[in-house]
Amino acid sequence: MSDQVVVRITSGAGESFLDRMIALVEGAIRQRTPNEIALTLVLTAFTLIFLIVVIPLWPMALNAELYIMNYLGLTDPLKSLGTDVPTLVALLVCLIPTTIGALLAAIGIAGMDRALRANVLARAARR
């Protein structure tokens, strides 16, 4: 007698019952859950908000540059406020994935929490 449990795996990697069940679930065509629909709506709303915030930055920064040029009496264009389009696109590209990544991680954590509450421990044998 000891305080250890010895488990012997008799199936190959990717061939167990659990692996077949995971493959079945991943390949199934199903309707989207209300949580997935809500996530899509939230991501769409955040994307629109980011566009509404980032697009007006260009004319506002351009106006500020012109004002500073006139105030200082400069003749050369002043390009220090990031009014070029690639900078604004980079800002947008940085904002949107961080939101998606944060929301997807939260959903993954919630799913794992629900699985752990049901005492389910699973690991796919993908390598």
Rosetta silent file (secondary structure, phi, psi, omega in degrees, C-alpha in Angstrom):
SEQUENCE: MSDQVVVRITSGAGESFLDRMIALVEGAIRQRTPNEIALTLVLTAFTLIFLIVVIPLWPMALNAELYIMNYLGLTDPLKSLGTDVPTLVALLVCLIPTTIGALLAAIGIAGMDRALRANVLARAARR
SCORE:     score description
SCORE:     0.000 S_00000001
   1 L     0.000  137.416  175.550    0.000    0.000    0.000 S_00000001
   2 L  -146.618  176.787 -179.749    1.169    3.470   -0.830 S_00000001
   3 L   -99.899   28.342 -179.365   -0.235    6.928   -1.353 S_00000001
   4 L  -117.632  151.301  174.726    0.438    6.893   -5.097 S_00000001
   5 L  -117.595  124.573 -179.808   -1.762    6.095   -8.055 S_00000001
   6 L  -102.770  126.313 -178.853   -0.066    4.534  -11.058 S_00000001
   7 L  -118.609  129.723  177.548   -1.785    5.041  -14.402 S_00000001
   8 L  -111.052  126.112  179.548   -0.753    3.186  -17.521 S_00000001
   9 L   -89.005  124.658 -175.893   -1.724    4.663  -20.881 S_00000001
  10 L  -108.633    5.380  178.138   -2.572    1.927  -23.370 S_00000001
  11 L  -119.162  156.881  179.237   -3.361    4.018  -26.452 S_00000001
  12 L   -74.590  164.947  179.297   -1.097    5.963  -28.732 S_00000001
  13 L   -62.789  126.457  179.382   -0.921    9.740  -28.786 S_00000001
  14 L    85.445    3.773 -177.235   -3.994   11.107  -30.536 S_00000001
  15 L  -116.032    3.957 -177.281   -5.846    7.772  -30.561 S_00000001
  16 L   -77.731  169.033  178.206   -7.611    7.801  -27.196 S_00000001
  17 H   -59.886  -42.568 -179.094  -11.347    8.127  -26.661 S_00000001
  18 H   -64.715  -39.100  177.904  -10.911   11.680  -25.403 S_00000001
  19 H   -64.693  -39.450  177.271   -8.872   12.656  -28.478 S_00000001
  20 H   -66.118  -38.366  178.081  -11.579   11.257  -30.751 S_00000001
  21 H   -65.618  -41.814  178.136  -14.235   13.185  -28.812 S_00000001
  22 H   -62.996  -42.301  177.975  -12.226   16.421  -29.096 S_00000001
  23 H   -63.109  -38.664  177.626  -11.835   15.848  -32.849 S_00000001
  24 H   -62.478  -45.329 -178.282  -15.583   15.254  -33.136 S_00000001
  25 H   -67.266  -40.731 -179.061  -16.397   18.479  -31.300 S_00000001
  26 H   -67.287  -31.964 -177.563  -13.859   20.514  -33.277 S_00000001
  27 H   -90.544   -3.394 -176.075  -15.177   19.259  -36.600 S_00000001
  28 L   -75.200  142.864  173.227  -18.851   19.672  -35.773 S_00000001
  29 L   -95.282  123.028 -174.620  -20.949   22.278  -37.526 S_00000001
  30 L  -141.646  166.148  174.084  -23.064   23.989  -34.923 S_00000001
  31 L   -76.417  153.007  178.625  -24.991   27.135  -34.228 S_00000001
  32 L   -75.120  142.280  179.782  -23.172   29.915  -32.485 S_00000001
  33 L   -77.434  161.183  176.367  -23.816   30.253  -28.774 S_00000001
  34 H   -57.766  -34.001  177.736  -25.213   33.466  -27.288 S_00000001
  35 H   -65.530  -39.836  178.457  -21.795   34.148  -25.737 S_00000001
  36 H   -66.622  -39.593  177.567  -20.111   33.932  -29.143 S_00000001
  37 H   -64.695  -42.561  178.338  -22.695   36.265  -30.651 S_00000001
  38 H   -63.453  -39.582  178.158  -22.214   38.703  -27.754 S_00000001
  39 H   -63.029  -42.419  177.868  -18.429   38.537  -28.210 S_00000001
  40 H   -61.157  -42.327  179.054  -18.795   39.332  -31.905 S_00000001
  41 H   -65.261  -41.209  179.443  -20.995   42.319  -31.088 S_00000001
  42 H   -64.976  -44.235  179.317  -18.556   43.601  -28.456 S_00000001
  43 H   -63.800  -39.324  177.526  -15.576   43.251  -30.820 S_00000001
  44 H   -64.564  -42.874  179.174  -17.490   45.025  -33.585 S_00000001
  45 H   -63.607  -44.364  178.610  -18.452   47.834  -31.222 S_00000001
  46 H   -63.591  -38.769  177.996  -14.866   48.240  -29.997 S_00000001
  47 H   -62.303  -44.101  177.678  -13.590   48.265  -33.573 S_00000001
  48 H   -64.139  -40.696  177.906  -16.054   51.010  -34.498 S_00000001
  49 H   -62.511  -43.926  179.045  -15.123   52.991  -31.384 S_00000001
  50 H   -62.032  -40.562  177.704  -11.421   52.691  -32.230 S_00000001
  51 H   -64.456  -42.470  179.993  -12.119   53.867  -35.789 S_00000001
  52 H   -64.182  -31.808  179.571  -14.184   56.791  -34.513 S_00000001
  53 H   -80.733  -42.250 -171.833  -11.338   57.773  -32.178 S_00000001
  54 H   -78.427  -39.767 -175.795   -8.367   57.226  -34.516 S_00000001
  55 L   -61.471  -43.844  178.289   -9.710   58.718  -37.769 S_00000001
  56 L   -69.332  -13.608  178.492  -10.303   62.249  -36.359 S_00000001
  57 H   -61.931  -33.546 -176.723   -6.776   62.280  -34.920 S_00000001
  58 H   -64.490  -54.891  178.866   -5.349   62.932  -38.370 S_00000001
  59 H   -66.814  -31.376  179.381   -7.108   66.250  -39.129 S_00000001
  60 H   -67.735  -43.438  178.570   -6.792   67.394  -35.505 S_00000001
  61 H   -67.565  -36.850  177.402   -3.033   66.753  -35.444 S_00000001
  62 H   -63.897  -42.066  177.858   -2.659   68.391  -38.872 S_00000001
  63 H   -64.019  -40.253  178.457   -4.516   71.459  -37.618 S_00000001
  64 H   -65.008  -38.196  177.729   -2.306   71.569  -34.511 S_00000001
  65 H   -64.448  -43.606  178.540    0.816   71.375  -36.693 S_00000001
  66 H   -63.344  -40.048  178.554   -0.396   74.248  -38.867 S_00000001
  67 H   -62.878  -45.151  179.536   -1.195   76.293  -35.770 S_00000001
  68 H   -65.193  -39.670  178.089    2.268   75.657  -34.299 S_00000001
  69 H   -60.778  -45.430  179.993    3.909   76.485  -37.647 S_00000001
  70 H   -68.057  -38.445 -178.419    2.059   79.818  -37.818 S_00000001
  71 H   -66.259  -41.635 -179.158    2.707   80.582  -34.137 S_00000001
  72 H   -86.639  -10.007 -179.331    6.437   79.908  -34.434 S_00000001
  73 L    74.159   30.945 -179.463    6.715   81.450  -37.898 S_00000001
  74 L   -85.425  147.825  176.070    8.112   78.302  -39.509 S_00000001
  75 L  -104.468  -27.775  178.446    8.010   77.761  -43.259 S_00000001
  76 L   -78.613  144.163  178.714    9.021   74.098  -43.328 S_00000001
  77 L   -62.959  139.902  179.595    6.260   71.582  -42.576 S_00000001
  78 L   -98.425  116.953 -178.344    6.269   70.363  -39.012 S_00000001
  79 L  -121.264   62.335 -178.535    5.831   66.589  -38.787 S_00000001
  80 L  -114.907   -4.367 -176.519    6.232   65.855  -35.106 S_00000001
  81 L  -100.429    8.266  177.570    2.689   64.982  -34.036 S_00000001
  82 L    72.417   42.267 -177.672    2.374   61.699  -35.933 S_00000001
  83 L   -86.101   -0.756  179.090   -0.030   62.914  -38.600 S_00000001
  84 L   -75.659  148.362 -175.140    1.151   60.454  -41.201 S_00000001
  85 H   -62.758  -40.809  179.382   -1.301   57.715  -42.074 S_00000001
  86 H   -58.661  -34.294  178.344    1.055   54.765  -41.320 S_00000001
  87 H   -66.163  -41.815  179.723    1.396   55.961  -37.708 S_00000001
  88 H   -70.030  -36.636  176.090   -2.378   56.091  -37.276 S_00000001
  89 H   -65.656  -39.447  177.497   -2.810   52.686  -38.942 S_00000001
  90 H   -62.799  -38.910  176.586   -0.150   51.309  -36.587 S_00000001
  91 H   -61.798  -44.454  179.408   -2.103   52.725  -33.642 S_00000001
  92 H   -64.857  -41.845  179.950   -5.263   51.033  -34.891 S_00000001
  93 H   -65.103  -31.057  177.548   -3.417   47.753  -35.520 S_00000001
  94 H   -77.393  -33.557 -176.388   -2.098   47.859  -31.952 S_00000001
  95 H   -74.070  -46.139 -171.271   -5.476   48.649  -30.375 S_00000001
  96 H   -66.734  -48.813 -179.038   -7.734   46.074  -32.020 S_00000001
  97 H   -65.059  -29.475  178.873   -5.764   42.838  -31.392 S_00000001
  98 H   -65.255  -37.675  177.616   -5.185   43.717  -27.741 S_00000001
  99 H   -66.154  -46.247  179.978   -8.932   43.920  -27.246 S_00000001
 100 H   -61.754  -45.712 -179.245   -9.519   40.642  -29.067 S_00000001
 101 H   -61.921  -40.386  179.988   -6.725   38.936  -27.156 S_00000001
 102 H   -66.939  -42.450 -178.768   -8.018   40.126  -23.798 S_00000001
 103 H   -69.782  -40.544 -179.916  -11.579   39.017  -24.508 S_00000001
 104 H   -66.587  -36.875  177.140  -10.580   35.627  -25.905 S_00000001
 105 H   -64.817  -40.084  178.908   -8.365   34.947  -22.899 S_00000001
 106 H   -63.580  -39.708  179.058  -11.250   35.815  -20.589 S_00000001
 107 H   -67.889  -40.687  177.746  -13.537   33.430  -22.462 S_00000001
 108 H   -62.881  -41.333  178.250  -10.913   30.677  -22.349 S_00000001
 109 H   -64.859  -41.308  179.057  -10.443   31.144  -18.613 S_00000001
 110 H   -63.873  -39.814  177.958  -14.207   31.038  -18.077 S_00000001
 111 H   -65.261  -42.431  178.161  -14.428   27.809  -20.103 S_00000001
 112 H   -65.659  -37.745  178.148  -11.603   26.200  -18.161 S_00000001
 113 H   -62.589  -42.949  178.338  -13.230   27.288  -14.899 S_00000001
 114 H   -64.137  -39.671  178.858  -16.502   25.649  -15.910 S_00000001
 115 H   -66.127  -41.029  179.683  -14.665   22.457  -16.867 S_00000001
 116 H   -67.345  -34.185  176.773  -12.777   22.393  -13.563 S_00000001
 117 H   -63.168  -30.409  178.568  -16.015   22.890  -11.618 S_00000001
 118 L   -89.843    9.832  179.883  -17.297   19.733  -13.291 S_00000001
 119 L    58.982   41.337  178.073  -14.044   17.949  -12.325 S_00000001
 120 L  -106.720  122.775  174.546  -12.997   17.541  -15.965 S_00000001
 121 L  -120.545  120.307 -177.090   -9.307   17.434  -16.726 S_00000001
 122 L  -138.230  145.979  175.640   -8.469   16.993  -20.399 S_00000001
 123 L  -143.819  124.403  177.494   -5.405   17.351  -22.528 S_00000001
 124 L   -76.895  144.318 -176.756   -5.310   16.789  -26.264 S_00000001
 125 L   -94.046   48.244  176.553   -2.355   14.729  -27.443 S_00000001
 126 L   -91.610  139.816  179.565   -1.340   17.061  -30.240 S_00000001
 127 L  -133.253    0.000    0.000    2.323   17.698  -30.752 S_00000001
